[in-house]
Protein backbone atom coordinates (compact mmCIF):
# COMPACT_ATOMS: atom_id res chain seq x y z
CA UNK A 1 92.48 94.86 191.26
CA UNK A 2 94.08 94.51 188.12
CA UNK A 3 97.09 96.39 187.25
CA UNK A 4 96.75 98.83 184.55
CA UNK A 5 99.68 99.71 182.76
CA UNK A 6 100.18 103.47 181.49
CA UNK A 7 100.25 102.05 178.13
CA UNK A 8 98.71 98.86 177.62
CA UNK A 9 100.62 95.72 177.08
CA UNK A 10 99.65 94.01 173.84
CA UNK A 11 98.21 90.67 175.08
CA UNK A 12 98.12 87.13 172.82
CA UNK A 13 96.87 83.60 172.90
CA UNK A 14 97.64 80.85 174.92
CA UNK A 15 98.22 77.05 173.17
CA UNK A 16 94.67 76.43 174.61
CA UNK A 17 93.13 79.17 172.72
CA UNK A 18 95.00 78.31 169.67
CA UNK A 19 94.54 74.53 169.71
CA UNK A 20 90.83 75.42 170.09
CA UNK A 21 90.73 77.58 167.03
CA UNK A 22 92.22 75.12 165.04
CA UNK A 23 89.41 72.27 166.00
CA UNK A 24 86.97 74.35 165.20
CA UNK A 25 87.85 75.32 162.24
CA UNK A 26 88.69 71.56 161.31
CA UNK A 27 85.55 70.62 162.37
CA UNK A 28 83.57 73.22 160.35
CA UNK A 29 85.16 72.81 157.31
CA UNK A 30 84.50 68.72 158.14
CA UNK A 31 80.53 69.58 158.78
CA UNK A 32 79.76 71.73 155.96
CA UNK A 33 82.90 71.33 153.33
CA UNK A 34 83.52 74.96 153.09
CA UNK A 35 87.14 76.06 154.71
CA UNK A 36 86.00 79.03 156.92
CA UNK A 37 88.03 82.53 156.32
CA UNK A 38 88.09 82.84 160.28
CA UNK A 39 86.36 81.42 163.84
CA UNK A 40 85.33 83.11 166.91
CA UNK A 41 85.85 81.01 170.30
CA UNK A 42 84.69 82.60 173.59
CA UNK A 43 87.56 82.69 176.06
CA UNK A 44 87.59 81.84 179.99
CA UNK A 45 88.31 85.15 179.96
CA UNK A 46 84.71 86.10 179.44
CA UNK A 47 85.27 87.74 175.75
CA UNK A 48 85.43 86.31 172.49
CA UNK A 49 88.72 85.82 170.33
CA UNK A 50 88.91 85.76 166.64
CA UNK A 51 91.67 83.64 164.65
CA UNK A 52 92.73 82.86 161.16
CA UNK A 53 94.04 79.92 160.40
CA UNK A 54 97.70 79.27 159.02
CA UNK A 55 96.37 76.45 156.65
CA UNK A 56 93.68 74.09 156.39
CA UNK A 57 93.85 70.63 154.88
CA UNK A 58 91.18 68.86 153.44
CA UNK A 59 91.51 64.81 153.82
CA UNK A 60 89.72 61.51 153.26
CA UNK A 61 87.26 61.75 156.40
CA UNK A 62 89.34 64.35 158.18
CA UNK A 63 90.56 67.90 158.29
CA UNK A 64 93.46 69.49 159.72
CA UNK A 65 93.73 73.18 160.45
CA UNK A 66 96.76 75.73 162.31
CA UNK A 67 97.11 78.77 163.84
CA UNK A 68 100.27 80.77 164.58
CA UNK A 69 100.80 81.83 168.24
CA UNK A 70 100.84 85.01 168.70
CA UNK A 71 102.15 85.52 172.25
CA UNK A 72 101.46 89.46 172.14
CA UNK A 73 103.99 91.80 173.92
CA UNK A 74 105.81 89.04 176.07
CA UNK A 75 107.13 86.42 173.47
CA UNK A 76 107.44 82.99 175.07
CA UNK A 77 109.20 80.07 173.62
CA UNK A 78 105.80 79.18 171.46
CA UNK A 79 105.34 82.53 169.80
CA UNK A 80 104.99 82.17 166.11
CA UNK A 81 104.58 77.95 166.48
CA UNK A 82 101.72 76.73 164.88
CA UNK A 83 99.07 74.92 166.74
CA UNK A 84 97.50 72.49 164.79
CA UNK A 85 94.12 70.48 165.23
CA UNK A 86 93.05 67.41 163.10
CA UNK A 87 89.49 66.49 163.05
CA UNK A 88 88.03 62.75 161.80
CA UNK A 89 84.79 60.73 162.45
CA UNK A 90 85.16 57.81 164.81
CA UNK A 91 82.50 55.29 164.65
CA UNK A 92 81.13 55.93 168.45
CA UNK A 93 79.54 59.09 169.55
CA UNK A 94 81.81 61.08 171.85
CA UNK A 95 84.69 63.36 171.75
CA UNK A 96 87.90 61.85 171.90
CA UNK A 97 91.09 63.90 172.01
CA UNK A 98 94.67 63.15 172.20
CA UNK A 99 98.23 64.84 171.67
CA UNK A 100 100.35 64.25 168.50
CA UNK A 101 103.66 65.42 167.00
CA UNK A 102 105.26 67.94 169.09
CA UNK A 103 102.78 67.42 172.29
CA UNK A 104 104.32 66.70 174.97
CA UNK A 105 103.19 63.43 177.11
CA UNK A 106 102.91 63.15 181.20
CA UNK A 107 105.39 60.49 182.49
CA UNK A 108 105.21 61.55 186.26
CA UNK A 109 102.61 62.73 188.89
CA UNK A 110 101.82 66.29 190.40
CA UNK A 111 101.15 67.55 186.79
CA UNK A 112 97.57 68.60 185.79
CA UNK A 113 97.03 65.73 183.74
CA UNK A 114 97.84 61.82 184.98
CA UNK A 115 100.62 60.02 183.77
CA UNK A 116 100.55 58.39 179.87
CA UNK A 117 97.93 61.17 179.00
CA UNK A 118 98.66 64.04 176.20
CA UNK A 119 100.21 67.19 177.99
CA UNK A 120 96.62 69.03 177.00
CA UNK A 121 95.43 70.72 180.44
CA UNK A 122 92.54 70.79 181.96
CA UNK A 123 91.32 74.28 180.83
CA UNK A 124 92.44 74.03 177.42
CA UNK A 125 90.85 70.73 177.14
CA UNK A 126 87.50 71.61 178.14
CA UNK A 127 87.64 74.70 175.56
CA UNK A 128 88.36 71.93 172.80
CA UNK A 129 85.90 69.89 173.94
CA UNK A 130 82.82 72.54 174.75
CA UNK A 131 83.47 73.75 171.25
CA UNK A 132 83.48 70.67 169.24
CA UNK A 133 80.19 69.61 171.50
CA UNK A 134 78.62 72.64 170.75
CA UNK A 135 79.05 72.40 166.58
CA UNK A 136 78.34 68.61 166.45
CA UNK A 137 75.03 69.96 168.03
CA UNK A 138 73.96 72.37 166.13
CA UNK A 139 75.00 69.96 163.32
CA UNK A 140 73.01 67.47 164.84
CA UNK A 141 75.96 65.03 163.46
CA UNK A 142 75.01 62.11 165.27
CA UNK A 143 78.52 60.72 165.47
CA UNK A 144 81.51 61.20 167.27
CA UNK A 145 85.51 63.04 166.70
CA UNK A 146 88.44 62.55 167.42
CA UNK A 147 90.80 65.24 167.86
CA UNK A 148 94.25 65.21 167.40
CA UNK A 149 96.34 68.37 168.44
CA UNK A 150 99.89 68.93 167.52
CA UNK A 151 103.06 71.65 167.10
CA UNK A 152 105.19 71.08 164.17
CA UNK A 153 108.71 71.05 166.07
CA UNK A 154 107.16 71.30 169.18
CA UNK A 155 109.73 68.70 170.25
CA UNK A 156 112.62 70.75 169.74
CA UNK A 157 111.08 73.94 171.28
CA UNK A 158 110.43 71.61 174.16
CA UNK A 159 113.93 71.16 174.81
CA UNK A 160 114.03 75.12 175.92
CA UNK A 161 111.43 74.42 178.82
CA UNK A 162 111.50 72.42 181.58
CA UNK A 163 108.79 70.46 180.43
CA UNK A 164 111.36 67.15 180.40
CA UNK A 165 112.45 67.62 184.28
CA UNK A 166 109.01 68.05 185.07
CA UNK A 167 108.23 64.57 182.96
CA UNK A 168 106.56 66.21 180.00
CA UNK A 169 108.22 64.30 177.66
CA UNK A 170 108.06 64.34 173.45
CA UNK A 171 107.08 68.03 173.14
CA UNK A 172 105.12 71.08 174.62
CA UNK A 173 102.20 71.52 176.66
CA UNK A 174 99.05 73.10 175.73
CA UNK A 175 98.46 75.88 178.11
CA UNK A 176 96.23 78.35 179.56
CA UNK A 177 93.45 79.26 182.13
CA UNK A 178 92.01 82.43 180.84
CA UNK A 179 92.67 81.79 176.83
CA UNK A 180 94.67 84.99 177.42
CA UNK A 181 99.07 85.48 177.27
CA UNK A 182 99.15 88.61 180.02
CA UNK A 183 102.98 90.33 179.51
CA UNK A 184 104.35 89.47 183.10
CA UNK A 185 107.87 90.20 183.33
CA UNK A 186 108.25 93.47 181.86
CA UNK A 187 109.35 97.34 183.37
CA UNK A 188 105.88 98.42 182.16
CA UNK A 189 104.05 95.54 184.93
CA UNK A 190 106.21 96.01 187.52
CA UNK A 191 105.30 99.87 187.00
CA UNK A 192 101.26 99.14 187.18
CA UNK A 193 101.43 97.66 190.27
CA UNK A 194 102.94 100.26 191.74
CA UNK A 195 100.06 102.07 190.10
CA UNK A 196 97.28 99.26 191.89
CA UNK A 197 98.66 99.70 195.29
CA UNK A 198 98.35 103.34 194.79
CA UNK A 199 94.84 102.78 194.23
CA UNK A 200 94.51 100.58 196.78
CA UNK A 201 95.59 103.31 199.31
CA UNK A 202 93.48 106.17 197.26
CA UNK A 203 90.60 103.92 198.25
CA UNK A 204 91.39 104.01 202.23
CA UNK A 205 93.15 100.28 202.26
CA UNK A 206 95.44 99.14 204.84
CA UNK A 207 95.39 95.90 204.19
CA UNK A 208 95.89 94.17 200.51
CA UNK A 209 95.84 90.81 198.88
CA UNK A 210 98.73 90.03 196.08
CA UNK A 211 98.23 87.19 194.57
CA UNK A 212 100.42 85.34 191.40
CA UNK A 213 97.75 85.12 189.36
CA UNK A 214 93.89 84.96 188.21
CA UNK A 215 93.07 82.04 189.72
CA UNK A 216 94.92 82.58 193.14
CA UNK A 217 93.39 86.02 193.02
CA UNK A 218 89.88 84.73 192.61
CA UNK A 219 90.45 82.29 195.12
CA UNK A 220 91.46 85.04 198.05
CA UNK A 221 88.96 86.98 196.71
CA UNK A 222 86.63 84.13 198.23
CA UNK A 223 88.80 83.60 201.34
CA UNK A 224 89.05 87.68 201.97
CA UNK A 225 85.08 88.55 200.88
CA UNK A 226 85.37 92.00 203.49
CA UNK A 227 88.68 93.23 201.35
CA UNK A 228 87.44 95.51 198.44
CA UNK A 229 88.09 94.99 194.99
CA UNK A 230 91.03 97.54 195.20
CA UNK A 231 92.24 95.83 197.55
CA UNK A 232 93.37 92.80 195.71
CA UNK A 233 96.76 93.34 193.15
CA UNK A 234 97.74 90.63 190.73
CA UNK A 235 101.87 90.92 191.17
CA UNK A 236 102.55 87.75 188.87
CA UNK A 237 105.80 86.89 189.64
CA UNK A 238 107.08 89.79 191.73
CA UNK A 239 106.48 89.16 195.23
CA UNK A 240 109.44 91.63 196.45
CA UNK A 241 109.20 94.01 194.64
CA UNK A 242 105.25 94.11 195.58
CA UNK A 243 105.89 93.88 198.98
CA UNK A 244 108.63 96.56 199.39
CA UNK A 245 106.32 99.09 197.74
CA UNK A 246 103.17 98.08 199.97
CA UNK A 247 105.45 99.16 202.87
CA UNK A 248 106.80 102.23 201.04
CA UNK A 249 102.85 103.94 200.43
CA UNK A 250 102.14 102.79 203.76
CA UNK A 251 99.90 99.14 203.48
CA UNK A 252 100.19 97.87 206.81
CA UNK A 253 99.06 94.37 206.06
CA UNK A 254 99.51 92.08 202.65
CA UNK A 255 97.72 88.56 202.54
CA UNK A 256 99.96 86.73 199.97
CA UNK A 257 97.84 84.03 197.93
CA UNK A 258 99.04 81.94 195.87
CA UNK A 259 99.82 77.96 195.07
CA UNK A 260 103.09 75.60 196.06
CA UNK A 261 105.11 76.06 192.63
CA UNK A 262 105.34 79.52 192.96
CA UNK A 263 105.61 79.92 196.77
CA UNK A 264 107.89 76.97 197.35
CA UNK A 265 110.22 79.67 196.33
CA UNK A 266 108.98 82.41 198.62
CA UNK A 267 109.61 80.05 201.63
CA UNK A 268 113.27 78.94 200.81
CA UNK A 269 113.14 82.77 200.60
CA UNK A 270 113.22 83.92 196.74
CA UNK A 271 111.01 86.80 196.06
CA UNK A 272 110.89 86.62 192.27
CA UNK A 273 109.39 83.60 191.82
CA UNK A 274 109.46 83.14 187.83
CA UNK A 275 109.86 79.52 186.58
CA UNK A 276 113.49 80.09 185.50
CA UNK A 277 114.64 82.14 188.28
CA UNK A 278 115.31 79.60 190.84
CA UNK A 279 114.57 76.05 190.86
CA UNK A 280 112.47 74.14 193.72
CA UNK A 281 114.84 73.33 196.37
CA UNK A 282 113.07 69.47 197.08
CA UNK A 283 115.66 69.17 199.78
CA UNK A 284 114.38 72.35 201.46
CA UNK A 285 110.46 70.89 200.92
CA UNK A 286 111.83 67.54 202.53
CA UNK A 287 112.93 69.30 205.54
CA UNK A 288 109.67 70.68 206.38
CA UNK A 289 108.23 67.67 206.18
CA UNK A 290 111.11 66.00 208.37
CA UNK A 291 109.52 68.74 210.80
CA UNK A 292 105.88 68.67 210.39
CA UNK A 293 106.37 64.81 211.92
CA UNK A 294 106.50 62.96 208.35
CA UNK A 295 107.99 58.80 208.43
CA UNK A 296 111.70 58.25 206.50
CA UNK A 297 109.64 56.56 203.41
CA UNK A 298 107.56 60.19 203.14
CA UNK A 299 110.50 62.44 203.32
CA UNK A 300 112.19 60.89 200.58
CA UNK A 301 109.02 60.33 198.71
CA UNK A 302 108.80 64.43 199.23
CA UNK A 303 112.76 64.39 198.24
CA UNK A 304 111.85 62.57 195.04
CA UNK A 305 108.71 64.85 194.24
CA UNK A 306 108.22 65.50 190.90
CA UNK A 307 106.91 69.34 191.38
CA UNK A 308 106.60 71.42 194.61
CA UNK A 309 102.59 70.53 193.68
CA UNK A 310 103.26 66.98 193.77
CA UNK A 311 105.27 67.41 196.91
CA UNK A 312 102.23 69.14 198.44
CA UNK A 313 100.23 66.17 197.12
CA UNK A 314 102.31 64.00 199.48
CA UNK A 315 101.50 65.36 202.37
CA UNK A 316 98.25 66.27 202.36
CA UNK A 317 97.90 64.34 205.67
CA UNK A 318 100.12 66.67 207.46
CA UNK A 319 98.36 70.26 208.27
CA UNK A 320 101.89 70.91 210.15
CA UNK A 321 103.74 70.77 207.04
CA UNK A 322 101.96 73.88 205.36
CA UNK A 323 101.57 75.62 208.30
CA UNK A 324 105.15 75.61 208.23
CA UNK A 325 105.32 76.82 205.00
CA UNK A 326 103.03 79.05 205.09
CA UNK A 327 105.22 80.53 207.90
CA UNK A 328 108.46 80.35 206.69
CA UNK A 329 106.78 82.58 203.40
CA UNK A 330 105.72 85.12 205.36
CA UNK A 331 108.64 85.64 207.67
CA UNK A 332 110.96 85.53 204.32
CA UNK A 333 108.25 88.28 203.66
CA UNK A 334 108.54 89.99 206.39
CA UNK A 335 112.30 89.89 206.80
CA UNK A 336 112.71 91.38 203.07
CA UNK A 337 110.78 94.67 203.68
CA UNK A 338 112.91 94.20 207.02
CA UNK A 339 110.17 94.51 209.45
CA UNK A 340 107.45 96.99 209.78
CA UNK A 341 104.53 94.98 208.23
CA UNK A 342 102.13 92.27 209.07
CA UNK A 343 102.30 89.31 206.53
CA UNK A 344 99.68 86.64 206.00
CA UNK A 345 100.24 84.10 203.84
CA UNK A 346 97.56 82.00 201.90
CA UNK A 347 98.24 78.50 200.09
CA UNK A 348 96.10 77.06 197.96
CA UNK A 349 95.60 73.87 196.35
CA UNK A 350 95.38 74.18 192.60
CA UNK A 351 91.59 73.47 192.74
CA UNK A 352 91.07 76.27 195.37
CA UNK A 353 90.96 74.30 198.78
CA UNK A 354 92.93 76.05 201.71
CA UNK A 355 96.15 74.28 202.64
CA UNK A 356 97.72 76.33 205.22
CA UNK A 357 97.54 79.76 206.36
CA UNK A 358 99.80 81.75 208.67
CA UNK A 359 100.79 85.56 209.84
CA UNK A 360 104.03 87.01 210.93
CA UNK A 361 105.13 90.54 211.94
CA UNK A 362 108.15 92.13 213.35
């Protein structure tokens, strides 16, 4: 179940959403030569979003639009950029898009796009994509587009993320799963799921699923299909604080679900499990691997990893290796409500394939 805050959090728009908006609207105005006042795009999210754009320019054979981020109630570093889209006829049918200024581009592996490509991922690319398809349809233009997205000093807002460690390099990414910015780290979410498990044990449950986020949640929800919907709390990035309250109204189980970034952490044993609030330990990842039976060249290779998901990546021939993980995360679990509670733990490839699973109780 979703948390519910007591008063709701004021949500925003991911990049995807926005970068999406902005082809549209470049694309309309291209189509028909009449700016549009504002576009509607239907969100992963299942609802529809309306947007204004910043600007639109009107070129020789191409059109370039913006919209300003708005990040809602939990500013991150691209609230109040502009996301722009540029929109020109190529001479073969098809949609082809790329980054520009201020989009970051993929240098190393384990991200969610390949190496030398545009730092666009794979949701917010399809949502550009589906929504240019769809207009050159109804257009019946009979020629293709190529899109170019960009952030006007994306580059230097870059510089405040990790995108360069991680091999992002030139700019920002362009975000999002559900088209949707959900505030994560404030008093008000930590205080609705306290308010979720409560309804969780209003509705008889002894046993809950926390998960990081919507897709980890929807993929337990698959895993777990005899858990009610109650059962299932979205705790972002507060796995102790979750877990101490489960034990506190009385849960006597909690399946954790989630996906290596995040619970690389929980197994060296950090419970809040925000980007910035410890770094991947690669040594610690190399270790397990040392133990799950891994050769010299593969430890180091796991040493080297780019991301905890590339890491995972690396030794996807070695069951041993998550089963350890998936241990160590739930005695960590277990050991920080200090006993008194059954812990499963569930780890999930980003595409929603099973790595490892384990349980531990004291």
């Amino acid at each position: 179940m979703k948390p519910v805050p007591d008063k709701p959090l004021r949500t925003g728009y991911t990049t995807g959403s926005c970068a999406t908006a902005a082809a549209k609207i470049s694309l309309q105005t291209l189509l028909t030569g009449q700016p549009p006042e504002s576009v509607s795009i239907y969100l992963p999210a299942k609802q529809w979003a309306h947007f204004t754009p910043e600007f639109i320019e009107v070129g020789e054979g191409s059109v370039k639009a913006g919209i300003k981020k708005d990040a809602g109630d939990d500013p991150d570093i691209t609230h109040g950029a502009v996301i722009c889209a540029e929109v020109s006829w190529t001479s073969e049918p098809g949609i082809e898009l790329d980054g520009g200024e201020g989009v970051g581009r993929a240098t190393k592996p384990g991200l969610d796009v390949a190496p030398g490509e545009a730092a666009i991922n794979p949701v917010p690319r399809r949502m550009i994509t589906e929504a240019v398809q769809e207009l050159l349809l109804e257009a019946g233009a009979g020629k293709g587009v190529r899109v170019i997205i960009s952030i006007p000093g994306g580059e230097k807002l870059a510089e405040k993320t990790l995108n360069a460690r991680l091999g992002i390099l030139g700019g920002l990414s362009i975000l999002g799963t559900s088209g949707i910015v959900r505030p994560f780290s404030t008093a008000a979410f930590r205080a609705s799921i306290v308010k979720a498990i409560e309804v969780a044990v209003a509705a008889g449950c002894k046993h809950v699923a926390a998960t990081t986020g919507g897709r980890s949640e929807k993929y337990a929800m698959n895993h777990l299909p005899y858990l009610p919907e109650e059962a299932f709390i979205e705790m972002g990035d507060f796995v102790g604080f979750t877990l101490k309250h489960c034990k506190r109204l009385g849960i006597q189980k909690v399946t954790l679900a989630g996906m290596p970034g995040k619970f690389s952490k929980v197994a060296q044993g950090v419970m809040m499990v925000h980007s910035k609030s410890a770094p991947v330990d690669m040594n610690f990842l190399a270790q397990m691997a040392e133990e799950a039976g891994a050769s010299e060249n593969e430890i180091e290779e796991v040493r080297a990893a780019n991301t905890a998901t590339h890491a995972a990546e690396l030794m996807a021939d070695y069951p041993a290796f998550f089963a350890l993980f998936c241990r160590n995360c739930s005695r960590n679990a277990v050991q920080e409500v200090r006993g008194g509670m059954e812990v499963e733990t569930l780890l999930f490839a980003m595409k929603g394939q099973l790595l490892g699973k384990a349980e531990y109780s004291e």
